[in-house]
Coordinates of C-alpha atoms and ligand atoms in Angstrom, one line a residue:
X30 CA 0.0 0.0 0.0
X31 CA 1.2 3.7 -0.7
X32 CA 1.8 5.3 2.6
X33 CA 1.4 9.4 2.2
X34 CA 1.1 12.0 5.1
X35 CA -1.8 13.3 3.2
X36 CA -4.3 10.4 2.0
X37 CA -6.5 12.5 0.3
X38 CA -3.7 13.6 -2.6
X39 CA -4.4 10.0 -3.9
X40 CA -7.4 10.6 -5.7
X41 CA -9.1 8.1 -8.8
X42 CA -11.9 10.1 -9.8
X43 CA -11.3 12.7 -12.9
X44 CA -11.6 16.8 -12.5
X45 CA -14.4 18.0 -14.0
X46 CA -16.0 21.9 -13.3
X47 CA -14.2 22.0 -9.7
X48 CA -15.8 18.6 -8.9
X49 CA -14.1 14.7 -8.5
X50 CA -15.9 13.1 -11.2
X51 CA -16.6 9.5 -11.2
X52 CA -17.5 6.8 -13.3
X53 CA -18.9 3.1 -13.5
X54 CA -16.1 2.8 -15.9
X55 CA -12.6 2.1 -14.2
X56 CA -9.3 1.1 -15.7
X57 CA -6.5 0.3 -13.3
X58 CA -3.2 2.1 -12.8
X59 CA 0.0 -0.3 -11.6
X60 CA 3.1 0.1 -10.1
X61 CA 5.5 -1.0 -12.6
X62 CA 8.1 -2.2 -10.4
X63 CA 5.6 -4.7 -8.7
X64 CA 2.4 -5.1 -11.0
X65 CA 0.5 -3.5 -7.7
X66 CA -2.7 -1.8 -8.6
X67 CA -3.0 1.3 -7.1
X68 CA -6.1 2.8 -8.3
X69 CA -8.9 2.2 -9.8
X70 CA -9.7 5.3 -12.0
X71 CA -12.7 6.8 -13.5
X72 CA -12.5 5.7 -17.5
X73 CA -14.3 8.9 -19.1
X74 CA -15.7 9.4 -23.0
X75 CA -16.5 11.6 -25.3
X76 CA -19.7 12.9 -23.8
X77 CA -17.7 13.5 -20.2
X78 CA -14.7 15.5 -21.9
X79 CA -17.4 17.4 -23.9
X80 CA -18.9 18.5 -20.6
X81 CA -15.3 19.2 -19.5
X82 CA -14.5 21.7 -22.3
X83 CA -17.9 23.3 -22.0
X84 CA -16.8 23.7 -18.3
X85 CA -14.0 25.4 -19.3
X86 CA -15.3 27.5 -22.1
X87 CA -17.7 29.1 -19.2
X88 CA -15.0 29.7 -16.8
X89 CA -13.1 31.4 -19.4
X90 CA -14.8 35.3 -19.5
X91 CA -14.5 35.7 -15.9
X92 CA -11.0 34.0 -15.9
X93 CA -9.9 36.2 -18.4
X94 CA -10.9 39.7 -16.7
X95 CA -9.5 38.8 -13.5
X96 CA -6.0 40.9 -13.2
X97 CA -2.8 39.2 -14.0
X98 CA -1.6 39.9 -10.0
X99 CA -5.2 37.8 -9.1
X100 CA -4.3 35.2 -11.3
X101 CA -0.6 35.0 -10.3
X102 CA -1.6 35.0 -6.5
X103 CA -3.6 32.1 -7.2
X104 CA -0.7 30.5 -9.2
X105 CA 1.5 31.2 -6.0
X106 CA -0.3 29.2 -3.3
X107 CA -0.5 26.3 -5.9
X108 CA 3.7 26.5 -6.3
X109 CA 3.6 26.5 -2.4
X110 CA 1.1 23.5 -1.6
X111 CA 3.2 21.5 -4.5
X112 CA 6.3 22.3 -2.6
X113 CA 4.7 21.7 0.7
X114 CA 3.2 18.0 -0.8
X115 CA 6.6 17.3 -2.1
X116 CA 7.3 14.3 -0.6
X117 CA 3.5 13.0 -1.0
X118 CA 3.2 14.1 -5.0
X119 CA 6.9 12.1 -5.3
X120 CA 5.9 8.9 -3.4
X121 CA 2.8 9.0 -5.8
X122 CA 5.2 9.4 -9.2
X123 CA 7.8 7.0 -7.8
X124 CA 4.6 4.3 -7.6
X125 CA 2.7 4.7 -10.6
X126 CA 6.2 5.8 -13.0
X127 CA 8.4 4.0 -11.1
X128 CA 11.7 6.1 -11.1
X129 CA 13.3 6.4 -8.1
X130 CA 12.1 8.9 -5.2
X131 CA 15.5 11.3 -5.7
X132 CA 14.2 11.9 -9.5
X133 CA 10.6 12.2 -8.5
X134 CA 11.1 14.5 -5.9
X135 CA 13.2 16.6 -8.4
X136 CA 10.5 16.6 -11.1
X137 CA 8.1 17.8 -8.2
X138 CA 10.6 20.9 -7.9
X139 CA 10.8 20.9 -11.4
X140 CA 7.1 20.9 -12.0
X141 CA 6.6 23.5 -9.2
X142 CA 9.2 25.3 -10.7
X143 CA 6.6 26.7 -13.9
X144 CA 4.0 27.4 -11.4
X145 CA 6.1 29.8 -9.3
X146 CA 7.6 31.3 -12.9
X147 CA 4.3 31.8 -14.9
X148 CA 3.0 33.2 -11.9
X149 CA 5.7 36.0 -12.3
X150 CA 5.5 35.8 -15.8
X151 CA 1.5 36.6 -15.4
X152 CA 2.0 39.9 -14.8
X153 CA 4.6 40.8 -17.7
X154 CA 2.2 40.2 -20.4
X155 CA 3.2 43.6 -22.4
X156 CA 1.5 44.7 -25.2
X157 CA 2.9 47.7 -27.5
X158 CA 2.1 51.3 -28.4
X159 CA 2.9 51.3 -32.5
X160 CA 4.5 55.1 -33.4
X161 CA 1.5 56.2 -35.7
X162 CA 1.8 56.1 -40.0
X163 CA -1.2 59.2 -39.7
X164 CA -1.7 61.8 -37.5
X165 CA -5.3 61.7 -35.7
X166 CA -4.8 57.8 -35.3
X167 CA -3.5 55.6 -32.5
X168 CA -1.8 51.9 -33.3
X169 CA -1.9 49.7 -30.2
X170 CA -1.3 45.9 -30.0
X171 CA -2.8 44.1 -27.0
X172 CA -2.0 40.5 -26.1
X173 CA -5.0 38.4 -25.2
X174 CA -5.4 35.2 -23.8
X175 CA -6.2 32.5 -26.7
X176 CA -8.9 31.3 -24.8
X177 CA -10.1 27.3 -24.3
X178 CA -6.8 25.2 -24.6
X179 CA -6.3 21.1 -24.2
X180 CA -3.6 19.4 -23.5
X181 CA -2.5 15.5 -24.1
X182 CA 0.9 14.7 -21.8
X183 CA 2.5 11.4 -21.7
X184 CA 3.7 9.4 -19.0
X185 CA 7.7 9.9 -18.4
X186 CA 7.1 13.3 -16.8
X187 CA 4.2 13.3 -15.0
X188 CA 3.8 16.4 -13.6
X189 CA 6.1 18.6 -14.9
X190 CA 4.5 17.9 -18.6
X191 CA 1.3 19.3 -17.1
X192 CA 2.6 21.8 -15.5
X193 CA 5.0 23.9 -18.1
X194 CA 1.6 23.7 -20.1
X195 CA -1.1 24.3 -17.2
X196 CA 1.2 27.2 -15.7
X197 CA 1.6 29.6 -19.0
X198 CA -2.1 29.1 -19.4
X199 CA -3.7 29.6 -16.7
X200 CA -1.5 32.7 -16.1
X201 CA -2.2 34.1 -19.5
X202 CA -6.2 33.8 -19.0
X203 CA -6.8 30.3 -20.7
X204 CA -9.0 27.3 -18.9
X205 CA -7.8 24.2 -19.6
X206 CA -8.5 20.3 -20.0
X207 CA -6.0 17.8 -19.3
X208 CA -5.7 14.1 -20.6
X209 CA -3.0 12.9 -18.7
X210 CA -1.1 9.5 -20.3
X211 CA -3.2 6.1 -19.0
X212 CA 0.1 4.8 -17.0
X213 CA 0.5 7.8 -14.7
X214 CA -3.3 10.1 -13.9
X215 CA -2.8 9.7 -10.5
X216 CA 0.0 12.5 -10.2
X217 CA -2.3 14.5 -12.7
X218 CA -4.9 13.8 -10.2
X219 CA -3.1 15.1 -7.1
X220 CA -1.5 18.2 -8.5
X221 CA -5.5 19.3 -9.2
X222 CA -6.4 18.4 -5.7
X223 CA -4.0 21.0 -4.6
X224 CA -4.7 23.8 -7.7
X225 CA -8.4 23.6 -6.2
X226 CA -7.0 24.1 -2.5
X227 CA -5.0 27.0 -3.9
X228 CA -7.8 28.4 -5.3
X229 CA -8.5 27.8 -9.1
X230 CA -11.9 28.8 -9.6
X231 CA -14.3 25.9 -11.4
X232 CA -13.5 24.7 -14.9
X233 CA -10.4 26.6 -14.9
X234 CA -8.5 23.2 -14.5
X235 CA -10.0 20.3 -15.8
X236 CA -8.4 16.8 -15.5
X237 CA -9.8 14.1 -18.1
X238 CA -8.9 10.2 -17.3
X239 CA -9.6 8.0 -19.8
X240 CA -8.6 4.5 -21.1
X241 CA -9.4 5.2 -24.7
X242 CA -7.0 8.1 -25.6
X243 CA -8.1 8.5 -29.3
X244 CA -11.5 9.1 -28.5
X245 CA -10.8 12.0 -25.7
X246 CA -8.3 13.5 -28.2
X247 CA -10.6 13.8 -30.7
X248 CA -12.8 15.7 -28.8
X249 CA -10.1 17.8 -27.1
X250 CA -8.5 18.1 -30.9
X251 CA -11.6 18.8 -32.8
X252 CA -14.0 20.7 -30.7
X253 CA -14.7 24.2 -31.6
X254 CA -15.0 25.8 -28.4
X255 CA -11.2 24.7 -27.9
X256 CA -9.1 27.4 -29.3
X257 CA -5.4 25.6 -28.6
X258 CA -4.0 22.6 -28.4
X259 CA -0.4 21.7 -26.6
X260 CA 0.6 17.8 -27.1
X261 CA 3.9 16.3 -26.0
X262 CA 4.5 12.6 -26.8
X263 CA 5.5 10.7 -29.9
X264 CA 5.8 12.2 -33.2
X265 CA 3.6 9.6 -34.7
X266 CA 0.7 10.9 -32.7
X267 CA 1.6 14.6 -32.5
X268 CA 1.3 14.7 -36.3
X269 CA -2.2 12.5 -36.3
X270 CA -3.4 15.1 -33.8
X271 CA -2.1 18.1 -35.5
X272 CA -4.2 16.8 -38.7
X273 CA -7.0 16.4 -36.7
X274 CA -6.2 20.2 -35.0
X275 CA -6.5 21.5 -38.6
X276 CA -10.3 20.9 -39.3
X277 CA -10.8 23.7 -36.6
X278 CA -7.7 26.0 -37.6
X279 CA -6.3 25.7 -33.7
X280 CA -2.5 27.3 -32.5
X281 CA -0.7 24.1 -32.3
X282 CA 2.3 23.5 -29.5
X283 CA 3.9 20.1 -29.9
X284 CA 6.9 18.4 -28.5
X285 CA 7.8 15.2 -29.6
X286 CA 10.5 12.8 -30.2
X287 CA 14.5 13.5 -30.3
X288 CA 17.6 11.8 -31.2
X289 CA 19.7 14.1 -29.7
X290 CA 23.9 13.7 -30.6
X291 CA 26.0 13.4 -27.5
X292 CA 29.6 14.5 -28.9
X293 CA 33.1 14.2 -27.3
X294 CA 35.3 15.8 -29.2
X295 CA 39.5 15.1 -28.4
X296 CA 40.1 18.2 -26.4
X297 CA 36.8 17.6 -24.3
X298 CA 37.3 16.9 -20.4
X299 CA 36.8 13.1 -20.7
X300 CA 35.7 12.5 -17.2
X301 CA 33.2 15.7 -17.3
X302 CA 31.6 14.3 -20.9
X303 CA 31.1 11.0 -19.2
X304 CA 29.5 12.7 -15.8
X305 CA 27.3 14.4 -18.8
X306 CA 26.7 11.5 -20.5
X307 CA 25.6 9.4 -17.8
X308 CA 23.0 12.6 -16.2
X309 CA 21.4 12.7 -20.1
X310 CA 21.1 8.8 -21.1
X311 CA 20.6 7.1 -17.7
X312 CA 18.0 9.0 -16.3
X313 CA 14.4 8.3 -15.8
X314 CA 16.0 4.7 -17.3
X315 CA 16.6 6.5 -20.5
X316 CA 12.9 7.5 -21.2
X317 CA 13.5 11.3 -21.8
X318 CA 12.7 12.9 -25.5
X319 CA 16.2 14.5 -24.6
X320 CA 18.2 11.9 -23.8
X321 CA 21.2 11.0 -25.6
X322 CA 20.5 8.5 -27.9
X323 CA 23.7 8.3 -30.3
X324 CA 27.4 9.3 -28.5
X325 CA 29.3 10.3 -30.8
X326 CA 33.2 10.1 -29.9
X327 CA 36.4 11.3 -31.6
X328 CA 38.6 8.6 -32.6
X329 CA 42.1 9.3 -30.5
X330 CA 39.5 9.7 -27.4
X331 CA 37.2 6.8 -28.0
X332 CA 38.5 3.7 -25.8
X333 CA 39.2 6.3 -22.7
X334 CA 35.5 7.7 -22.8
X335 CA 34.1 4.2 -23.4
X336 CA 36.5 3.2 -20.4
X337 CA 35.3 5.9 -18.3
X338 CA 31.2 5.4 -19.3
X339 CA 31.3 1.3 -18.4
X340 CA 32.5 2.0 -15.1
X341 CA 30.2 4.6 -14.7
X342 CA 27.4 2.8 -15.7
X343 CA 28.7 -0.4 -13.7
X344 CA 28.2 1.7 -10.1
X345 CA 24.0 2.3 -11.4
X346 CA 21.8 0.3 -9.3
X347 CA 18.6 -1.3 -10.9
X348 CA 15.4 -1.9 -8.1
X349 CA 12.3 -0.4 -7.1
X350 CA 12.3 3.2 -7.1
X351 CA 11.3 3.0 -3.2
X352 CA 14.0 1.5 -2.2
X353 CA 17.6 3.2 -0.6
X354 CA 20.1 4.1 -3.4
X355 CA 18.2 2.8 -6.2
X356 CA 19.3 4.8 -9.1
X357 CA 17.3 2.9 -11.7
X358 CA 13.9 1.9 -12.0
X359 CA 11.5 -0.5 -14.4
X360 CA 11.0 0.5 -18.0
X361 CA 7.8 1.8 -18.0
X362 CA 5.7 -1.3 -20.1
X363 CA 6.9 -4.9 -21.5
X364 CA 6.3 -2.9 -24.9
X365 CA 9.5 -0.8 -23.3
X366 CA 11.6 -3.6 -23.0
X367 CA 10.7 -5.5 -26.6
X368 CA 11.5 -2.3 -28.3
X369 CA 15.0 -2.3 -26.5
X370 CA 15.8 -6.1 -27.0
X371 CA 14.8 -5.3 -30.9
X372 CA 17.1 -2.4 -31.2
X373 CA 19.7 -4.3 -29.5
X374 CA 19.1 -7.0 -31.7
X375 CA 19.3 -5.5 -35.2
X376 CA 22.7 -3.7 -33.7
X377 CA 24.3 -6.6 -32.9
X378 CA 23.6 -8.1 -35.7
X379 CA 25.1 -5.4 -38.1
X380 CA 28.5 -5.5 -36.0
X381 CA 28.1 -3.4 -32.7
X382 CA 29.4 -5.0 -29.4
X383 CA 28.1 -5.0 -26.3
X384 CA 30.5 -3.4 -23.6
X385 CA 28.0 -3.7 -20.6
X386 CA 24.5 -5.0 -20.2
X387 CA 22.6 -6.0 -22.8
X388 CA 19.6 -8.0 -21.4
X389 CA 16.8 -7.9 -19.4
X390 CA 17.5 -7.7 -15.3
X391 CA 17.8 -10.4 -13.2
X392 CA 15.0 -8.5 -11.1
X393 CA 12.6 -10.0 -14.0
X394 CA 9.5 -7.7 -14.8
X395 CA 10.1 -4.6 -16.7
X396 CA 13.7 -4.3 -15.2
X397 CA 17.0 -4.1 -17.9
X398 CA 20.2 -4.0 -17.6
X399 CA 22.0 -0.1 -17.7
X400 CA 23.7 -1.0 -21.2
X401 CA 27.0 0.4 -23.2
X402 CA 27.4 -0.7 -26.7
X403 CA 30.1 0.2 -29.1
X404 CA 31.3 0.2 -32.7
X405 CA 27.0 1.6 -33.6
X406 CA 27.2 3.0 -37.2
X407 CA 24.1 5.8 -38.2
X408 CA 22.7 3.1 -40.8
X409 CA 21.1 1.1 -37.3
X410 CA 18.1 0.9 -36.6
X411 CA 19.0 1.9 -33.4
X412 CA 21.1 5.1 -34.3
X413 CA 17.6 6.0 -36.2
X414 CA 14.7 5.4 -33.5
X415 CA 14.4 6.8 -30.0
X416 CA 15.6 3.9 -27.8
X417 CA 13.5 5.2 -24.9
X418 CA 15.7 3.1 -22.3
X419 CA 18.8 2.4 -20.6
X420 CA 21.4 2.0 -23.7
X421 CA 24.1 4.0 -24.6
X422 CA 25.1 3.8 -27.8
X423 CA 28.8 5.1 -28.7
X424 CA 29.9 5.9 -32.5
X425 CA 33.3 6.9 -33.6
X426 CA 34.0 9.7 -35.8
X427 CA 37.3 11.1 -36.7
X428 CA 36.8 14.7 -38.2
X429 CA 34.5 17.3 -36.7
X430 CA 32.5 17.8 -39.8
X431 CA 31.5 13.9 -39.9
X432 CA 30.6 14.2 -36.5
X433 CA 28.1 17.6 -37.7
X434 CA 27.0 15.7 -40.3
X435 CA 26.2 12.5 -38.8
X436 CA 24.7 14.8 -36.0
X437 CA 22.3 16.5 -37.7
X438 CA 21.6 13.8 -40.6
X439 CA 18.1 13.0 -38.6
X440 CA 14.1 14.6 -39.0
X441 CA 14.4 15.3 -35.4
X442 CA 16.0 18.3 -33.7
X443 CA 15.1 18.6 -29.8
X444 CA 18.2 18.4 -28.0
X445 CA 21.7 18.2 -29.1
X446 CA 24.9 17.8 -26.6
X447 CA 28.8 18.3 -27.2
X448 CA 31.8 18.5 -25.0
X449 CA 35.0 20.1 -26.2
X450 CA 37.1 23.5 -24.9
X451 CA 38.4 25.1 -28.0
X452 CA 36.2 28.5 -27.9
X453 CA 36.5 28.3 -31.9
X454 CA 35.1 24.7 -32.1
X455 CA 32.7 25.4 -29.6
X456 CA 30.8 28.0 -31.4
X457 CA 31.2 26.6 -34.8
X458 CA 29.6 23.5 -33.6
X459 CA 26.9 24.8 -31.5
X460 CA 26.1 27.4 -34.6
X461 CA 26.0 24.3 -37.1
X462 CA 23.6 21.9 -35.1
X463 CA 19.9 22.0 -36.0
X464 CA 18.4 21.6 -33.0
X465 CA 15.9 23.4 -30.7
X466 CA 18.5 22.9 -27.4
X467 CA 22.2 22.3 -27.8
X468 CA 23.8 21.2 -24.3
X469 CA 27.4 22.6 -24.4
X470 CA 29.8 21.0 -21.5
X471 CA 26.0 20.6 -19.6
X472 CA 24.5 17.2 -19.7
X473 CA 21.0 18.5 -18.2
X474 CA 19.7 21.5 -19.5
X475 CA 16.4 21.3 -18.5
X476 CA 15.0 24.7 -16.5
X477 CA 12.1 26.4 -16.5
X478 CA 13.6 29.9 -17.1
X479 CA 14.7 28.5 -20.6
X480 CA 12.7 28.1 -23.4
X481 CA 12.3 24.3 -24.2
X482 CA 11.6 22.9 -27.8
X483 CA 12.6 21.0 -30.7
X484 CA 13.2 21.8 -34.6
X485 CA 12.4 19.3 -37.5
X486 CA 9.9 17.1 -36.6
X487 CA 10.6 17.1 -33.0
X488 CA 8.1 20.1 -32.8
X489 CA 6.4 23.2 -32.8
X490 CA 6.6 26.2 -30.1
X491 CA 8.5 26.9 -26.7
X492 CA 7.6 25.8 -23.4
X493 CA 9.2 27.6 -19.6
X494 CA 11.1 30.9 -19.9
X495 CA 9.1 34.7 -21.0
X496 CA 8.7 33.1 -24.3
X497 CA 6.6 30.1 -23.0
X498 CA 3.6 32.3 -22.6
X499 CA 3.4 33.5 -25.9
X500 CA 2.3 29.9 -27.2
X501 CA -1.2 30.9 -25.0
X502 CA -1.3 34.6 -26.6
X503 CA -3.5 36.0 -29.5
X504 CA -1.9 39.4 -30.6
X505 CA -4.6 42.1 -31.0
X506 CA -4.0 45.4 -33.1
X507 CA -6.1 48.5 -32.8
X508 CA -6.4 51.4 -35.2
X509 CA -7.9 54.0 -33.0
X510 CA -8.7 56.8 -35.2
X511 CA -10.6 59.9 -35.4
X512 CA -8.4 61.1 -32.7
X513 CA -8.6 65.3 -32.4
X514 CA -5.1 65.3 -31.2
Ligands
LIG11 P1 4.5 7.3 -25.7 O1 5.0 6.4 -26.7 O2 5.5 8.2 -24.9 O3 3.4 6.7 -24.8 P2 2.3 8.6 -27.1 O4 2.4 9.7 -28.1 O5 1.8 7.3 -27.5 O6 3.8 8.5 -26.5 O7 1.5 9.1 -25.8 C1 1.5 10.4 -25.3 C2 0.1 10.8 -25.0 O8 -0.7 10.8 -26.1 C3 -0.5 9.9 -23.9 O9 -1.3 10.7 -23.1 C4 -1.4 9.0 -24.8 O10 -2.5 8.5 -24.1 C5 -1.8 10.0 -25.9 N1 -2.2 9.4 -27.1 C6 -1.7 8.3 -27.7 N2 -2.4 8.0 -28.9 C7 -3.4 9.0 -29.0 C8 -4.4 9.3 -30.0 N3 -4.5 8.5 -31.1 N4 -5.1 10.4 -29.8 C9 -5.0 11.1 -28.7 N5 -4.1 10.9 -27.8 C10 -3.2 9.8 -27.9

């Protein structure tokens, strides 16, 4: 059983209007490190997440004329009950995500983290006086909130996903409705529990569990009283639901898949790029759009940094995310763990060699091994999918332009990472990679006074930092004329 200090943060009914919403419908969340169920939890439809954005859609006048200082006060007491639940909303993640309570109760802080920003961000919203083409005439823009918006979030974050897209909107003006992923509502859940105590009026936040994510999404996607819609997850579905985003003309916000580069380049600190390394591929068990999925390492340095990562990755320990110095989890699904052993498979096969790891745990379940593998060439399968999981995959290059090209030879552009000290190299690199983030000596570059997103295909818009909000802003221009000035 999931012992908390506050039993009433584990909820299983959805959030509909202000109110818990149940349902004869249930479909059960587990613990993936034991198969436990935790929670039975309302399964809602169509009709239920229609009722949800029409909750919203009233909410929205009233939500929108409050002052930005109202709304950020609100915003406020919700960063501080988040904070003050840390431990609670971390014990919850740890047991339905099953990554170990030092990450979870990071992601809390993380999560928080937008909460606390947008709330100062609320109040910065700054429109612009427009010096006039014709006398007797004013030109003023005005930002505006865009008004409904929905949101679809997976399961590897499962509150700070929501939150760097419930924060900017509800701090620009905008209602929303939440689908939280299937494998992890229950954090959704709680982090609405405390929005209410904070004091979100009803149908500002609305939190939609459902077993039958096409379904919701195609209300959430194609309604027209929804003017916005902000999807992180796969690019498979992200480009489904952008179709299905056009029929009603919505502002579209997507982040989906990576492949980010890792590369060491010869004058790179070795043992810094492998402390990098190891922060960006091992954790959350290598379930992260911006993990590094292909390190890429200059020939004359190649055997010390593959030396350096296997003993690295030979101190990770593999358990339940409960338990003492646990620093890996389960994958999330057996789905998880066939799509590693497949990747594995076809590299093997084509000539790469396996350093470290390399099979499923001895834990049994969804457990794997922490995994090096060496001599992968870019024509793998594995150097071309997301591996979503615990294997680091090391390339050799010899000249920096191979490594650029190799780099960037990919649809997706999220995050990119390189190690090197020449200032020279440094900026040529970081100029010549196409991607949305580019880690430079920094293996985590996650914050939320950054802006966050990919190029390519790994998405549209910016989430965290003052550009964040703009993704829930409509810009209004008015010609004020007739003026007897
Ligand atoms: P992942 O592989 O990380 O689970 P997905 O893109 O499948 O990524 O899932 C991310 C989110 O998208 C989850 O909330 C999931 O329920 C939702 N989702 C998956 N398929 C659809 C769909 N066809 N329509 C709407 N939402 C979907």
């Amino acid at each position: 059983m999931l012992k908390l200090k506050d039993e009433t943060l584990l909820k299983s009914d959805a959030f509909v209007n202000g109110e818990w919403l149940a349902s004869s419908k249930r479909f059960p969340v587990k613990n993936p490190a034991t198969g436990e169920v935790l929670a039975q939890v309302a399964d809602l439809g169509a009709s239920e997440t229609e009722r949800a954005v029409a909750a919203a859609a009233d909410a929205f006048p009233a939500w929108k004329k409050k002052t930005a200082k109202e709304r950020a006060a609100i915003l406020r007491k919700w960063f501080e009950l988040m904070m003050a639940n840390q431990e609670d909303l971390a014990r919850i993640m740890t047991a339905e995500q099953g990554k170990p309570l030092a990450e979870t109760r990071g992601e809390v802080a993380y999560g928080a983290s937008f909460i606390e920003w947008f709330a100062e961000e609320a109040k910065r919203v700054y429109g612009d006086v427009i010096p006039t083409n014709q006398a007797g005439r004013r030109l003023i823009v005005l930002k505006e909130p865009v008004g409904v918006v929905a949101a679809i979030t997976p399961w590897n974050f499962p509150n700070a996903m929501i939150a760097r897209k419930v924060a900017p909107a509800i701090a620009a003006g905008c209602p929303i409705v939440v689908k939280p992923a299937e494998e992890t509502p229950l954090s959704a859940l709680a982090m609405a529990e405390l929005g209410a105590r904070a004091g979100l009026p009803k149908g500002v936040l609305n939190i939609v569990t459902t077993s039958d994510a096409p379904g919701v999404g195609k209300v959430l996607t194609e309604s027209q009283l929804v003017r916005k819609f902000s999807f992180t997850g796969s690019t498979e579905v992200g480009k489904l639901l952008m179709q299905q985003c056009a029929t009603t003309v919505k502002k579209v916000s997507l982040e989906l898949g990576g492949n980010a580069p890792f590369i060491v380049f010869d004058d790179a600190d070795l043992d810094a790029a492998a402390d990098g390394a190891m922060l960006s591929k091992f954790r959350n068990m290598g379930q992260t759009c911006v993990c590094a999925n292909r390190i890429l390492v200059q020939d004359d340095v190649f055997d010390a940094f593959a030396a350096k990562l296997s003993e690295r990755v030979a101190k990770l320990k593999v358990g339940n995310g409960f338990d003492d110095g646990v620093t890996q989890g389960p994958l999330i699904t057996m789905d998880a763990v066939e799509k590693v052993e497949r990747l594995l498979k076809d590299a093997t096969a084509h000539g790469a060699k396996i350093a470290t790891g390399g099979k499923r745990h001895a834990l049994g379940g969804t457990f794997f091994e922490p995994t090096v593998v060496t001599e992968v060439t870019p024509s793998m399968t594995i150097a071309q999918e997301e591996i979503f999981g615990p294997v680091a995959t090391l390339f050799r290059f010899k000249a920096d332009d191979e490594a650029i090209r190799i780099a960037n030879d990919t649809r997706f552009g999220l995050a990119a990472y390189f190690y090197a000290r020449d200032v020279g190299r440094v900026m040529r690199v970081a100029e010549a990679l196409e991607y949305g983030i580019v880690g430079i000596n920094e293996g985590i570059i996650s914050t939320e006074v950054a802006p966050f997103g990919g190029m390519k295909e790994s998405g549209i818009g910016r989430e965290g930092s003052k550009y964040g909000i703009e993704d829930y802003l409509e810009i209004k221009y008015l010609a004020l004329g007739g003026l007897q000035i």
